[in-house]
Structure formats: structure tokens, C-alpha cells
Amino acid sequence: MLLSIKDLDFFVRKSHILRSVSLEVNEKEIVGLLGRNGAGKSSIIKCILGLYTPESGSILLKKEDITSWTTRRRVLSGLAYAPEDARVFPDLSVKENVKLSTWIIEKRQDGETFDLELGFEIFPKLKGLWERKGGNLSGGEKKMVSVTRALALKPDLLLLDESFEGLSPLVVRHFSNAMGRIRDMGISILLAESNLANTARVANRAYVIERGEAIFQGTPEEIEKEESLSLILGR
Ligand SMILES: Nc1ncnc2c1ncn2[C@@H]1O[C@H](COP(=O)(O)OP(=O)(O)OP(=O)(O)O)[C@@H](O)[C@H]1O
Ligand SMILES: [Mg+2]
């Protein structure tokens, strides 16, 4: 098992944001976090990264307890993240924006080298935009840069927060195919998504998150069939 979260509780002041969330991601697996706005998907990802500090519960990465590790140490251990808002710096070129993720570390703990251009496989369009300033990119292009930046670290687990959002249907198709290739390279993906169809394209399994709880777990087909979820997933 690559990632294992047990009974994670997270509060913001008195608001109980995550309620005893447990989930697992295996090697070579694409796992969806499916839920509507405000369900807690991004909070789960931020807890995994150490950007949020859970009240209780544990997070294991490759059998090591990383619950109290710094974000930097978690990244050195094989996590990478493309946030919901892409965080592309407007005054830096696309190339510099991608390189940014690798500036914080000389090389991976295990000696694995970086690959700035890994994302070209998924987003060939980025080749032509390599020197363009981040500020002059479209919303969808920023998403591509953000995913490419995370991939450059050659992580074991890629955390993607709504990476499909704002991509045109054709690019969504390319991207879902490419995610399969990323998985074949041995990189697992945890993908937050509010759209079941997008999740079903790529995920081996998904967890349905509702009001801070993981209320269902199964294959996309099982989720589609489950009557009790139809309201939550807007069917
Ligand atoms: N730092 C914070 N301060 C206050 N409230 C927060 C904070 N982080 C999350 N929340 C609240 O926790 C709940 C879950 O938020 P979260 O961003 O995890 O949801 P989400 O599933 O990612 O939603 P979306 O699909 O809109 O991105 C929301 O009610 C949100 O307002
Ligand atoms: Mg979110």
C-alpha cells in the first residue's frame, strides 16, 4: 500500500471539517475523491501534504508515519501536488514555473532525477508555450502547467485538485489517457473531482466525500449504480 489514512479529524476553530476519514491508495492506482462543493476534498489533500494539521488520525506513506512531518519532507518522500487554483506565477515563464517545484530540493531522497518535460507527453501544447509568461496563459493552460510542475518531481503519488476543471473536452480526453500512462509509469494519482463522468474516465476506485465524511467507496460503476448517492452526485 502506498498511502493509508486512518480516522482523520480536522477542525477549523469549532467547525468539524473532516470526520474520521479513512482511505487508501495502492501502487499504480488512480483513486478519485468525489464530492460536491465544500464536501472536504481539498481539505483531505491539504492534510496529506501537511498544509493542514489534523486534530487526530494518522497518515502513512510507504509504511512510514508522516502525520507530523513537514510538507518539504513529505515532498522529498514522493508526494507532489497540483492545487485547485494552479498557482502559476504571472511574471515567470512556463518553463520557470515548472522548474519552481524542483528548486526546493536538489534531488529526491532516493536519487531519482527530475524531468521538467514529462508533462509534454500529456500536454504537447505546452512545448509551444515554454517561454510564455504565466500571466498570459488561459485558465486551462495554467492547469496544464500546474500538473506538469507536479509531475516534474517524478512523485510516487500525485495529488491533483480538480485538474480537469476548465479544460476543453478534447484536452480532458488527452489528459485522461495520459493519466493512464502516468499510472503505468508507476505513479499513483489521488484526484479530487466534483464530476462523476470525469472520475469514471480515469479512476480505478473512488471515495464519495460528503460533509467531511467518506460515505462510500467503490469502482466508478458501483458509485454510478448506488441509488443513495444520486442526489449528492447530481443525477
Ligand atoms: N482554512 C479554512 N478556513 C475555514 N474554513 C475552511 C478552511 N478550509 C476548508 N474550510 C471549510 O471546510 C469545508 C470543506 O472545504 P474544502 O475546500 O475541503 O471542500 P471541497 O470539497 O474541496 O470543495 P470544492 O469542490 O468547492 O473545492 C468548507 O465548508 C470550507 O469552507
Ligand atoms: Mg476543493
Short mmCIF file of C-alpha atoms and ligand atoms in Angstrom, two decimals:
data_model
loop_
_atom_site.label_atom_id
_atom_site.label_comp_id
_atom_site.label_asym_id
_atom_site.label_seq_id
_atom_site.Cartn_x
_atom_site.Cartn_y
_atom_site.Cartn_z
CA MET A 1 0.00 0.00 0.00
CA LEU A 2 1.28 3.46 -0.93
CA LEU A 3 -0.87 5.80 1.16
CA SER A 4 -3.06 4.96 4.11
CA ILE A 5 -5.11 7.46 6.06
CA LYS A 6 -6.85 6.38 9.26
CA ASP A 7 -9.58 8.22 11.16
CA LEU A 8 -8.52 11.70 10.19
CA ASP A 9 -10.31 14.51 12.01
CA PHE A 10 -9.71 18.11 11.09
CA PHE A 11 -11.19 21.26 12.58
CA VAL A 12 -11.07 24.92 11.67
CA ARG A 13 -11.74 26.53 15.02
CA LYS A 14 -15.02 24.89 16.07
CA SER A 15 -16.05 23.68 12.62
CA HIS A 16 -15.60 19.96 12.20
CA ILE A 17 -14.33 19.86 8.61
CA LEU A 18 -13.17 16.21 8.29
CA ARG A 19 -14.84 13.44 10.27
CA SER A 20 -12.92 10.25 10.79
CA VAL A 21 -11.81 9.97 7.18
CA SER A 22 -10.01 6.75 6.27
CA LEU A 23 -8.78 5.95 2.80
CA GLU A 24 -6.11 4.11 0.90
CA VAL A 25 -4.22 4.45 -2.35
CA ASN A 26 -2.32 1.47 -3.71
CA GLU A 27 0.65 1.37 -6.05
CA LYS A 28 -0.27 2.02 -9.68
CA GLU A 29 -3.76 3.12 -8.78
CA ILE A 30 -5.83 6.16 -9.69
CA VAL A 31 -8.22 7.00 -6.88
CA GLY A 32 -10.94 9.64 -7.04
CA LEU A 33 -12.17 11.89 -4.24
CA LEU A 34 -15.66 12.64 -5.41
CA GLY A 35 -17.98 15.12 -3.78
CA ARG A 36 -19.82 18.36 -4.16
CA ASN A 37 -18.55 21.85 -3.32
CA GLY A 38 -17.49 22.19 0.28
CA ALA A 39 -17.53 18.42 0.93
CA GLY A 40 -13.92 18.37 2.15
CA LYS A 41 -11.92 17.11 -0.85
CA SER A 42 -9.29 19.86 -0.82
CA SER A 43 -9.01 19.63 2.97
CA ILE A 44 -8.14 15.92 2.68
CA ILE A 45 -5.43 16.69 0.11
CA LYS A 46 -4.04 19.52 2.27
CA CYS A 47 -3.89 17.24 5.31
CA ILE A 48 -1.97 14.66 3.26
CA LEU A 49 0.51 17.37 2.28
CA GLY A 50 0.82 18.81 5.76
CA LEU A 51 -0.67 22.15 4.74
CA TYR A 52 -3.48 21.49 7.24
CA THR A 53 -2.85 19.90 10.62
CA PRO A 54 -5.39 17.26 11.61
CA GLU A 55 -6.63 17.05 15.19
CA SER A 56 -6.28 13.27 15.23
CA GLY A 57 -5.73 10.32 12.94
CA SER A 58 -2.71 9.06 11.05
CA ILE A 59 -1.22 9.29 7.57
CA LEU A 60 1.14 6.61 6.33
CA LEU A 61 3.17 6.94 3.14
CA LYS A 62 5.07 3.86 2.03
CA LYS A 63 4.55 2.43 5.52
CA GLU A 64 6.15 5.46 7.22
CA ASP A 65 4.07 7.56 9.58
CA ILE A 66 4.27 11.04 8.05
CA THR A 67 1.48 12.59 10.18
CA SER A 68 3.80 15.10 11.85
CA TRP A 69 6.29 15.62 9.00
CA THR A 70 6.84 18.98 7.32
CA THR A 71 5.46 19.44 3.82
CA ARG A 72 9.01 19.58 2.43
CA ARG A 73 9.85 16.22 3.91
CA ARG A 74 6.66 14.72 2.51
CA VAL A 75 7.54 16.03 -0.95
CA LEU A 76 11.05 14.62 -0.62
CA SER A 77 9.42 11.31 0.18
CA GLY A 78 7.42 11.19 -3.02
CA LEU A 79 4.34 13.45 -2.87
CA ALA A 80 3.56 16.13 -5.45
CA TYR A 81 0.59 18.47 -5.72
CA ALA A 82 -1.27 20.48 -8.33
CA PRO A 83 -3.59 22.83 -6.41
CA GLU A 84 -7.11 23.83 -7.35
CA ASP A 85 -6.08 27.36 -8.31
CA ALA A 86 -2.97 26.23 -10.27
CA ARG A 87 -0.66 28.86 -8.62
CA VAL A 88 1.09 29.86 -11.80
CA PHE A 89 3.29 32.90 -11.26
CA PRO A 90 2.42 35.59 -13.81
CA ASP A 91 5.91 37.07 -14.19
CA LEU A 92 7.71 33.75 -14.65
CA SER A 93 7.81 31.85 -17.93
CA VAL A 94 6.09 28.47 -18.24
CA LYS A 95 9.49 26.79 -18.05
CA GLU A 96 10.41 28.69 -14.87
CA ASN A 97 7.00 27.93 -13.38
CA VAL A 98 7.54 24.22 -13.96
CA LYS A 99 11.12 24.38 -12.69
CA LEU A 100 9.92 26.00 -9.49
CA SER A 101 8.92 22.70 -7.92
CA THR A 102 12.45 21.36 -8.32
CA TRP A 103 14.18 24.45 -6.87
CA ILE A 104 13.32 23.48 -3.31
CA ILE A 105 15.24 20.24 -3.48
CA GLU A 106 18.48 19.16 -5.07
CA LYS A 107 17.26 15.69 -5.79
CA ARG A 108 14.88 13.12 -4.46
CA GLN A 109 15.80 11.19 -1.37
CA ASP A 110 16.12 8.04 -3.45
CA GLY A 111 18.35 9.78 -6.02
CA GLU A 112 15.61 9.87 -8.64
CA THR A 113 16.16 12.77 -11.05
CA PHE A 114 13.61 15.32 -12.18
CA ASP A 115 12.01 15.55 -15.57
CA LEU A 116 10.76 19.01 -16.48
CA GLU A 117 9.33 17.82 -19.76
CA LEU A 118 7.37 14.82 -18.56
CA GLY A 119 4.18 16.86 -18.90
CA PHE A 120 4.77 17.30 -22.66
CA GLU A 121 3.53 13.76 -23.08
CA ILE A 122 0.17 14.78 -21.73
CA PHE A 123 0.03 18.37 -22.85
CA PRO A 124 2.02 18.65 -26.11
CA LYS A 125 0.68 22.18 -26.42
CA LEU A 126 2.97 23.29 -23.60
CA LYS A 127 6.01 22.84 -25.84
CA GLY A 128 4.95 25.87 -27.83
CA LEU A 129 4.24 27.90 -24.70
CA TRP A 130 7.50 27.12 -22.89
CA GLU A 131 8.82 30.70 -22.96
CA ARG A 132 5.47 32.44 -22.46
CA LYS A 133 4.82 34.36 -19.23
CA GLY A 134 2.43 32.66 -16.83
CA GLY A 135 0.26 35.77 -16.74
CA ASN A 136 -0.51 35.38 -20.43
CA LEU A 137 -1.90 31.85 -20.22
CA SER A 138 -5.53 30.81 -20.36
CA GLY A 139 -7.14 29.15 -17.34
CA GLY A 140 -6.85 25.69 -18.91
CA GLU A 141 -3.19 26.27 -19.85
CA LYS A 142 -2.42 27.24 -16.25
CA LYS A 143 -3.91 23.93 -15.11
CA MET A 144 -1.59 22.13 -17.56
CA VAL A 145 1.45 23.99 -16.20
CA SER A 146 0.46 23.15 -12.66
CA VAL A 147 0.17 19.41 -13.39
CA THR A 148 3.44 19.43 -15.37
CA ARG A 149 5.17 21.14 -12.43
CA ALA A 150 3.99 18.41 -10.05
CA LEU A 151 4.94 15.65 -12.49
CA ALA A 152 8.45 17.09 -12.87
CA LEU A 153 9.20 15.79 -9.37
CA LYS A 154 8.53 12.24 -10.57
CA PRO A 155 6.44 11.56 -7.48
CA ASP A 156 5.16 8.23 -6.24
CA LEU A 157 1.80 9.86 -5.56
CA LEU A 158 0.40 12.78 -7.50
CA LEU A 159 -2.27 14.80 -5.68
CA LEU A 160 -4.47 16.57 -8.21
CA ASP A 161 -7.12 19.01 -7.03
CA GLU A 162 -9.78 19.48 -9.73
CA SER A 163 -7.24 19.33 -12.52
CA PHE A 164 -9.90 18.74 -15.18
CA GLU A 165 -11.65 21.99 -14.38
CA GLY A 166 -11.55 24.46 -17.26
CA LEU A 167 -10.03 22.00 -19.74
CA SER A 168 -11.90 21.61 -23.03
CA PRO A 169 -13.49 18.20 -23.77
CA LEU A 170 -10.67 17.29 -26.17
CA VAL A 171 -7.96 18.11 -23.63
CA VAL A 172 -9.91 16.23 -20.93
CA ARG A 173 -9.75 13.21 -23.22
CA HIS A 174 -5.99 13.58 -23.79
CA PHE A 175 -5.46 14.14 -20.11
CA SER A 176 -7.43 11.06 -19.05
CA ASN A 177 -5.49 8.88 -21.48
CA ALA A 178 -2.25 10.35 -20.22
CA MET A 179 -3.21 9.68 -16.61
CA GLY A 180 -3.36 6.02 -17.52
CA ARG A 181 0.17 6.30 -18.93
CA ILE A 182 1.35 8.07 -15.77
CA ARG A 183 -0.05 5.20 -13.74
CA ASP A 184 1.75 2.73 -15.99
CA MET A 185 4.99 4.58 -15.19
CA GLY A 186 4.37 3.59 -11.57
CA ILE A 187 2.93 6.89 -10.34
CA SER A 188 -0.34 6.71 -8.39
CA ILE A 189 -2.86 9.54 -8.50
CA LEU A 190 -5.35 10.87 -5.97
CA LEU A 191 -7.75 13.11 -7.82
CA ALA A 192 -10.32 15.45 -6.27
CA GLU A 193 -13.28 15.88 -8.61
CA SER A 194 -16.86 17.03 -8.41
CA ASN A 195 -17.77 15.36 -11.70
CA LEU A 196 -18.55 11.64 -11.73
CA ALA A 197 -18.10 11.29 -15.50
CA ASN A 198 -14.56 12.69 -15.34
CA THR A 199 -13.76 10.45 -12.39
CA ALA A 200 -15.18 7.42 -14.19
CA ARG A 201 -12.88 8.08 -17.17
CA VAL A 202 -9.73 7.53 -15.17
CA ALA A 203 -10.23 6.21 -11.65
CA ASN A 204 -9.84 2.57 -10.59
CA ARG A 205 -11.75 3.40 -7.42
CA ALA A 206 -13.24 6.44 -5.79
CA TYR A 207 -14.37 7.64 -2.38
CA VAL A 208 -17.50 9.72 -2.14
CA ILE A 209 -16.98 12.59 0.31
CA GLU A 210 -19.99 14.28 1.86
CA ARG A 211 -19.93 16.81 4.72
CA GLY A 212 -16.42 15.83 5.70
CA GLU A 213 -17.07 12.09 5.70
CA ALA A 214 -16.07 9.32 3.32
CA ILE A 215 -19.54 7.80 2.93
CA PHE A 216 -18.96 5.33 0.08
CA GLN A 217 -16.08 3.57 -1.60
CA GLY A 218 -16.13 1.62 -4.82
CA THR A 219 -15.44 1.45 -8.53
CA PRO A 220 -16.98 4.22 -10.66
CA GLU A 221 -19.54 1.66 -11.89
CA GLU A 222 -20.54 0.82 -8.32
CA ILE A 223 -20.87 4.51 -7.50
CA GLU A 224 -22.97 5.08 -10.58
CA LYS A 225 -25.31 2.23 -9.57
CA GLU A 226 -25.69 3.31 -5.95
CA GLU A 227 -29.12 4.94 -5.67
CA SER A 228 -28.42 6.69 -2.36
CA LEU A 229 -25.67 8.75 -4.00
CA SER A 230 -27.70 10.13 -6.86
CA LEU A 231 -28.72 13.30 -5.03
CA ILE A 232 -25.17 14.06 -3.91
CA LEU A 233 -23.71 13.49 -7.33
CA GLY A 234 -26.47 15.38 -9.08
CA ARG A 235 -28.04 12.64 -11.13
N1 LIG B 1 -8.81 27.18 6.07
C1 LIG B 1 -10.14 27.11 6.21
N2 LIG B 1 -10.81 28.02 6.96
C2 LIG B 1 -12.16 27.96 7.10
N3 LIG B 1 -12.92 27.02 6.55
C3 LIG B 1 -12.32 26.10 5.78
C4 LIG B 1 -10.90 26.09 5.56
N4 LIG B 1 -10.60 25.06 4.76
C5 LIG B 1 -11.75 24.46 4.49
N5 LIG B 1 -12.79 25.08 5.09
C6 LIG B 1 -14.21 24.68 5.01
O1 LIG B 1 -14.24 23.27 5.01
C7 LIG B 1 -15.24 22.78 4.13
C8 LIG B 1 -14.60 21.87 3.12
O2 LIG B 1 -13.81 22.63 2.23
P1 LIG B 1 -12.95 22.02 1.07
O3 LIG B 1 -12.23 23.13 0.39
O4 LIG B 1 -12.14 20.91 1.62
O5 LIG B 1 -14.08 21.42 0.13
P2 LIG B 1 -14.01 20.84 -1.36
O6 LIG B 1 -14.68 19.54 -1.34
O7 LIG B 1 -12.63 20.91 -1.86
O8 LIG B 1 -14.94 21.87 -2.16
P3 LIG B 1 -14.81 22.45 -3.68
O9 LIG B 1 -15.40 21.40 -4.58
O10 LIG B 1 -15.66 23.69 -3.64
O11 LIG B 1 -13.39 22.73 -3.95
C9 LIG B 1 -15.92 24.01 3.53
O12 LIG B 1 -17.08 24.29 4.25
C10 LIG B 1 -14.86 25.10 3.72
O13 LIG B 1 -15.47 26.36 3.84
MG MG B 2 -11.72 21.90 -3.35
#
